[in-house]
PDB file of C-alpha atoms in Angstrom:
ATOM      1  CA  UNK A 208       0.000   0.000   0.000  1.00 57.00           C
ATOM      2  CA  UNK A 209       1.434   3.344  -1.050  1.00 58.00           C
ATOM      3  CA  UNK A 210       1.573   6.029   1.602  1.00 65.00           C
ATOM      4  CA  UNK A 211      -0.690   9.032   1.287  1.00 74.00           C
ATOM      5  CA  UNK A 212       1.087  12.096  -0.082  1.00 78.00           C
ATOM      6  CA  UNK A 213       2.500  14.737   2.223  1.00 85.00           C
ATOM      7  CA  UNK A 214       0.472  17.293   0.213  1.00 88.00           C
ATOM      8  CA  UNK A 215      -2.829  15.532   1.048  1.00 90.00           C
ATOM      9  CA  UNK A 216      -1.822  15.331   4.706  1.00 92.00           C
ATOM     10  CA  UNK A 217      -1.053  19.087   4.760  1.00 92.00           C
ATOM     11  CA  UNK A 218      -4.497  19.788   3.246  1.00 94.00           C
ATOM     12  CA  UNK A 219      -6.103  17.678   6.020  1.00 94.00           C
ATOM     13  CA  UNK A 220      -4.163  19.634   8.644  1.00 93.00           C
ATOM     14  CA  UNK A 221      -5.567  22.864   7.127  1.00 94.00           C
ATOM     15  CA  UNK A 222      -9.128  21.488   7.488  1.00 94.00           C
ATOM     16  CA  UNK A 223      -9.796  20.395   3.891  1.00 95.00           C
ATOM     17  CA  UNK A 224     -12.669  17.912   4.151  1.00 95.00           C
ATOM     18  CA  UNK A 225     -12.129  16.550   0.639  1.00 95.00           C
ATOM     19  CA  UNK A 226      -8.515  15.714   1.509  1.00 95.00           C
ATOM     20  CA  UNK A 227      -9.730  14.110   4.752  1.00 96.00           C
ATOM     21  CA  UNK A 228     -12.190  11.955   2.765  1.00 95.00           C
ATOM     22  CA  UNK A 229      -9.329  10.938   0.473  1.00 95.00           C
ATOM     23  CA  UNK A 230      -7.192  10.050   3.517  1.00 95.00           C
ATOM     24  CA  UNK A 231     -10.039   8.020   5.029  1.00 95.00           C
ATOM     25  CA  UNK A 232     -10.813   6.170   1.778  1.00 95.00           C
ATOM     26  CA  UNK A 233      -7.120   5.422   1.232  1.00 94.00           C
ATOM     27  CA  UNK A 234      -6.723   3.722   4.637  1.00 95.00           C
ATOM     28  CA  UNK A 235     -10.227   2.326   5.202  1.00 96.00           C
ATOM     29  CA  UNK A 236      -9.800  -1.206   3.788  1.00 95.00           C
ATOM     30  CA  UNK A 237      -6.317  -2.013   5.155  1.00 95.00           C
ATOM     31  CA  UNK A 238      -7.192  -0.472   8.529  1.00 95.00           C
ATOM     32  CA  UNK A 239     -10.366  -2.559   8.865  1.00 95.00           C
ATOM     33  CA  UNK A 240      -8.467  -5.715   7.844  1.00 96.00           C
ATOM     34  CA  UNK A 241      -5.838  -4.919  10.470  1.00 95.00           C
ATOM     35  CA  UNK A 242      -8.462  -4.385  13.201  1.00 93.00           C
ATOM     36  CA  UNK A 243     -10.402  -7.511  12.245  1.00 93.00           C
ATOM     37  CA  UNK A 244      -7.187  -9.520  12.445  1.00 93.00           C
ATOM     38  CA  UNK A 245      -6.826  -8.309  16.042  1.00 91.00           C
ATOM     39  CA  UNK A 246     -10.371  -8.261  17.448  1.00 91.00           C
ATOM     40  CA  UNK A 247     -12.052 -10.834  15.155  1.00 91.00           C
ATOM     41  CA  UNK A 248     -15.176  -8.651  14.922  1.00 90.00           C
ATOM     42  CA  UNK A 249     -15.912  -6.661  11.759  1.00 93.00           C
ATOM     43  CA  UNK A 250     -18.387  -4.291  13.399  1.00 93.00           C
ATOM     44  CA  UNK A 251     -15.983  -3.487  16.226  1.00 92.00           C
ATOM     45  CA  UNK A 252     -13.194  -3.021  13.674  1.00 94.00           C
ATOM     46  CA  UNK A 253     -15.294  -0.423  11.835  1.00 95.00           C
ATOM     47  CA  UNK A 254     -16.079   1.321  15.119  1.00 94.00           C
ATOM     48  CA  UNK A 255     -12.367   1.514  15.880  1.00 94.00           C
ATOM     49  CA  UNK A 256     -11.602   2.924  12.442  1.00 95.00           C
ATOM     50  CA  UNK A 257     -14.280   5.605  12.838  1.00 95.00           C
ATOM     51  CA  UNK A 258     -13.104   6.459  16.339  1.00 95.00           C
ATOM     52  CA  UNK A 259      -9.501   6.888  15.186  1.00 96.00           C
ATOM     53  CA  UNK A 260     -10.467   9.038  12.219  1.00 96.00           C
ATOM     54  CA  UNK A 261     -12.667  11.243  14.401  1.00 95.00           C
ATOM     55  CA  UNK A 262      -9.664  11.795  16.697  1.00 94.00           C
ATOM     56  CA  UNK A 263      -7.442  12.468  13.687  1.00 94.00           C
ATOM     57  CA  UNK A 264      -9.861  15.136  12.436  1.00 95.00           C
ATOM     58  CA  UNK A 265     -10.177  16.704  15.893  1.00 95.00           C
ATOM     59  CA  UNK A 266      -6.374  16.784  16.395  1.00 93.00           C
ATOM     60  CA  UNK A 267      -5.386  17.369  12.760  1.00 93.00           C
ATOM     61  CA  UNK A 268      -3.400  20.502  13.631  1.00 92.00           C
ATOM     62  CA  UNK A 269      -1.057  18.383  15.779  1.00 92.00           C
ATOM     63  CA  UNK A 270      -0.154  16.000  12.925  1.00 89.00           C
ATOM     64  CA  UNK A 271       3.412  16.271  11.667  1.00 87.00           C
ATOM     65  CA  UNK A 272       3.227  15.608   7.895  1.00 84.00           C
ATOM     66  CA  UNK A 273       6.950  14.809   7.794  1.00 85.00           C
ATOM     67  CA  UNK A 274       6.514  11.769  10.054  1.00 87.00           C
ATOM     68  CA  UNK A 275       5.161   8.407   8.921  1.00 88.00           C
ATOM     69  CA  UNK A 276       1.351   8.789   9.047  1.00 89.00           C
ATOM     70  CA  UNK A 277       0.880   5.116   8.176  1.00 90.00           C
ATOM     71  CA  UNK A 278       2.768   4.063  11.305  1.00 90.00           C
ATOM     72  CA  UNK A 279       0.875   6.603  13.421  1.00 90.00           C
ATOM     73  CA  UNK A 280      -2.530   5.380  12.203  1.00 94.00           C
ATOM     74  CA  UNK A 281      -1.837   1.686  12.769  1.00 94.00           C
ATOM     75  CA  UNK A 282      -0.318   2.360  16.199  1.00 93.00           C
ATOM     76  CA  UNK A 283      -3.512   4.211  17.172  1.00 93.00           C
ATOM     77  CA  UNK A 284      -5.628   1.295  15.899  1.00 95.00           C
ATOM     78  CA  UNK A 285      -3.497  -1.240  17.775  1.00 94.00           C
ATOM     79  CA  UNK A 286      -3.860   0.779  21.000  1.00 93.00           C
ATOM     80  CA  UNK A 287      -7.632   0.912  20.530  1.00 93.00           C
ATOM     81  CA  UNK A 288      -7.657  -2.862  20.082  1.00 92.00           C
ATOM     82  CA  UNK A 289      -5.744  -3.249  23.368  1.00 90.00           C
ATOM     83  CA  UNK A 290      -8.273  -0.967  25.095  1.00 90.00           C
ATOM     84  CA  UNK A 291     -11.062  -3.088  23.616  1.00 90.00           C
ATOM     85  CA  UNK A 292      -9.499  -6.267  25.037  1.00 87.00           C
ATOM     86  CA  UNK A 293      -9.154  -4.664  28.478  1.00 88.00           C
ATOM     87  CA  UNK A 294     -12.794  -3.575  28.370  1.00 87.00           C
ATOM     88  CA  UNK A 295     -13.927  -7.053  27.294  1.00 84.00           C
ATOM     89  CA  UNK A 296     -11.872  -8.686  30.040  1.00 85.00           C
ATOM     90  CA  UNK A 297     -13.345  -6.325  32.635  1.00 83.00           C
ATOM     91  CA  UNK A 298     -16.849  -6.913  31.286  1.00 81.00           C
ATOM     92  CA  UNK A 299     -16.345 -10.682  31.446  1.00 79.00           C
ATOM     93  CA  UNK A 300     -15.030 -10.394  35.017  1.00 78.00           C
ATOM     94  CA  UNK A 301     -18.027  -8.269  36.098  1.00 78.00           C
ATOM     95  CA  UNK A 302     -20.470 -10.685  34.420  1.00 79.00           C
ATOM     96  CA  UNK A 303     -18.755 -13.613  36.155  1.00 83.00           C
ATOM     97  CA  UNK A 304     -18.971 -11.875  39.555  1.00 80.00           C
ATOM     98  CA  UNK A 305     -22.663 -11.148  38.971  1.00 78.00           C
ATOM     99  CA  UNK A 306     -23.369 -14.788  38.119  1.00 82.00           C
ATOM    100  CA  UNK A 307     -21.486 -15.976  41.216  1.00 79.00           C
ATOM    101  CA  UNK A 308     -23.479 -13.585  43.417  1.00 79.00           C
ATOM    102  CA  UNK A 309     -26.739 -14.777  41.881  1.00 78.00           C
ATOM    103  CA  UNK A 310     -25.754 -18.412  42.510  1.00 77.00           C
ATOM    104  CA  UNK A 311     -24.834 -17.591  46.125  1.00 72.00           C
ATOM    105  CA  UNK A 312     -28.106 -15.787  46.605  1.00 73.00           C
ATOM    106  CA  UNK A 313     -30.050 -18.678  45.090  1.00 68.00           C
ATOM    107  CA  UNK A 314     -28.318 -21.197  47.366  1.00 68.00           C
ATOM    108  CA  UNK A 315     -29.026 -18.914  50.368  1.00 67.00           C
ATOM    109  CA  UNK A 316     -32.700 -18.837  49.373  1.00 72.00           C
ATOM    110  CA  UNK A 317     -32.748 -22.630  49.063  1.00 70.00           C
ATOM    111  CA  UNK A 318     -31.118 -22.971  52.500  1.00 66.00           C
ATOM    112  CA  UNK A 319     -33.659 -20.534  53.927  1.00 75.00           C
ATOM    113  CA  UNK A 320     -36.556 -22.494  52.408  1.00 76.00           C
ATOM    114  CA  UNK A 321     -35.116 -25.765  53.684  1.00 79.00           C
ATOM    115  CA  UNK A 322     -34.734 -24.274  57.166  1.00 79.00           C
ATOM    116  CA  UNK A 323     -38.373 -23.128  57.074  1.00 80.00           C
ATOM    117  CA  UNK A 324     -39.484 -26.626  56.116  1.00 82.00           C
ATOM    118  CA  UNK A 325     -37.487 -28.118  59.007  1.00 84.00           C
ATOM    119  CA  UNK A 326     -39.004 -25.575  61.424  1.00 82.00           C
ATOM    120  CA  UNK A 327     -42.486 -26.326  60.089  1.00 84.00           C
ATOM    121  CA  UNK A 328     -42.014 -30.097  60.475  1.00 86.00           C
ATOM    122  CA  UNK A 329     -40.683 -29.626  64.008  1.00 87.00           C
ATOM    123  CA  UNK A 330     -43.664 -27.412  64.865  1.00 87.00           C
ATOM    124  CA  UNK A 331     -46.121 -29.947  63.384  1.00 89.00           C
ATOM    125  CA  UNK A 332     -44.487 -32.703  65.435  1.00 89.00           C
ATOM    126  CA  UNK A 333     -45.090 -30.697  68.599  1.00 89.00           C
ATOM    127  CA  UNK A 334     -48.857 -30.415  67.930  1.00 89.00           C
ATOM    128  CA  UNK A 335     -51.226 -32.611  69.902  1.00 90.00           C
ATOM    129  CA  UNK A 336     -52.196 -35.858  68.142  1.00 91.00           C
ATOM    130  CA  UNK A 337     -55.738 -34.649  67.557  1.00 92.00           C
ATOM    131  CA  UNK A 338     -54.604 -31.373  65.939  1.00 91.00           C
ATOM    132  CA  UNK A 339     -52.018 -33.226  63.843  1.00 90.00           C
ATOM    133  CA  UNK A 340     -54.679 -35.587  62.471  1.00 92.00           C
ATOM    134  CA  UNK A 341     -57.116 -32.742  61.738  1.00 92.00           C
ATOM    135  CA  UNK A 342     -54.389 -30.713  60.023  1.00 89.00           C
ATOM    136  CA  UNK A 343     -53.255 -33.705  57.940  1.00 90.00           C
ATOM    137  CA  UNK A 344     -56.799 -34.561  56.853  1.00 92.00           C
ATOM    138  CA  UNK A 345     -57.478 -30.946  55.854  1.00 92.00           C
ATOM    139  CA  UNK A 346     -54.177 -29.893  54.291  1.00 88.00           C
ATOM    140  CA  UNK A 347     -52.725 -33.123  52.868  1.00 87.00           C
ATOM    141  CA  UNK A 348     -55.913 -34.961  51.980  1.00 89.00           C
ATOM    142  CA  UNK A 349     -58.064 -31.926  51.214  1.00 90.00           C
ATOM    143  CA  UNK A 350     -61.006 -33.019  53.367  1.00 91.00           C
ATOM    144  CA  UNK A 351     -63.668 -30.496  54.349  1.00 92.00           C
ATOM    145  CA  UNK A 352     -64.542 -29.575  57.943  1.00 92.00           C
ATOM    146  CA  UNK A 353     -67.697 -31.689  57.623  1.00 93.00           C
ATOM    147  CA  UNK A 354     -65.824 -34.765  56.359  1.00 93.00           C
ATOM    148  CA  UNK A 355     -63.237 -34.493  59.155  1.00 92.00           C
ATOM    149  CA  UNK A 356     -65.988 -34.024  61.751  1.00 93.00           C
ATOM    150  CA  UNK A 357     -67.747 -37.176  60.552  1.00 92.00           C
ATOM    151  CA  UNK A 358     -64.510 -39.213  60.422  1.00 91.00           C
ATOM    152  CA  UNK A 359     -63.412 -38.173  63.925  1.00 92.00           C
ATOM    153  CA  UNK A 360     -66.916 -38.049  65.399  1.00 93.00           C
ATOM    154  CA  UNK A 361     -66.567 -34.472  66.588  1.00 94.00           C
ATOM    155  CA  UNK A 362     -68.459 -31.316  65.719  1.00 93.00           C
ATOM    156  CA  UNK A 363     -67.680 -29.285  62.603  1.00 93.00           C
ATOM    157  CA  UNK A 364     -67.067 -26.277  64.888  1.00 94.00           C
ATOM    158  CA  UNK A 365     -64.451 -28.206  66.860  1.00 94.00           C
ATOM    159  CA  UNK A 366     -62.643 -29.099  63.612  1.00 92.00           C
ATOM    160  CA  UNK A 367     -62.649 -25.444  62.608  1.00 94.00           C
ATOM    161  CA  UNK A 368     -61.347 -24.268  66.015  1.00 93.00           C
ATOM    162  CA  UNK A 369     -58.635 -26.950  66.100  1.00 92.00           C
ATOM    163  CA  UNK A 370     -57.449 -26.015  62.590  1.00 92.00           C
ATOM    164  CA  UNK A 371     -57.370 -22.292  63.416  1.00 92.00           C
ATOM    165  CA  UNK A 372     -55.343 -22.978  66.574  1.00 92.00           C
ATOM    166  CA  UNK A 373     -52.999 -25.402  64.788  1.00 91.00           C
ATOM    167  CA  UNK A 374     -52.293 -22.975  61.917  1.00 90.00           C
ATOM    168  CA  UNK A 375     -51.805 -20.072  64.322  1.00 90.00           C
ATOM    169  CA  UNK A 376     -49.379 -22.176  66.390  1.00 89.00           C
ATOM    170  CA  UNK A 377     -47.423 -23.213  63.282  1.00 87.00           C
ATOM    171  CA  UNK A 378     -47.252 -19.654  61.959  1.00 86.00           C
ATOM    172  CA  UNK A 379     -45.935 -18.385  65.293  1.00 84.00           C
ATOM    173  CA  UNK A 380     -43.334 -21.165  65.574  1.00 82.00           C
ATOM    174  CA  UNK A 381     -42.028 -20.781  62.023  1.00 77.00           C
ATOM    175  CA  UNK A 382     -41.971 -16.958  62.202  1.00 74.00           C
ATOM    176  CA  UNK A 383     -40.358 -16.895  65.653  1.00 63.00           C
ATOM    177  CA  UNK A 384     -37.662 -19.355  64.623  1.00 51.00           C
ATOM    178  CA  UNK A 385     -36.891 -17.210  61.565  1.00 52.00           C
ATOM    179  CA  UNK A 386     -36.368 -14.167  63.805  1.00 45.00           C
ATOM    180  CA  UNK A 387     -34.050 -16.032  66.214  1.00 43.00           C
TER     181      UNK A 387
END
């Protein structure tokens, strides 16, 4: 690839947009190929090229036309590629930390749920036999107050009262244990 002329570079430094377009078009294809060879992403390579040329336009008055512009341009592109890799590495690290925190949180939630189940089972075991049977028939087997009353030969009102007391007792035990 032939280098761009010193004359064209001087015109760019003076703010000539046509000369800048010529400079851009001259380097576009080899610069994108260079970036793609580094970052393996065509879209990112184009972004890098645009970013470098925006900086070149903004700092055109600082360009020394007697120095090797080709070397300057590709050094800038290489540095942008390094910055890209650092950003990707940091992004990957942050994503990994987030996933680890979510896994920890999930396992904490599972442990909390398991602890609640243990507390509930312990509380159920401490119920009187009559309340345990009524609770089991209602909750596990889905029997109505009337069906339980008939099975146990007690009043429907007694079934209701025993269930209310059992559930209240369980709620208090599970909630109190969670606080402790």
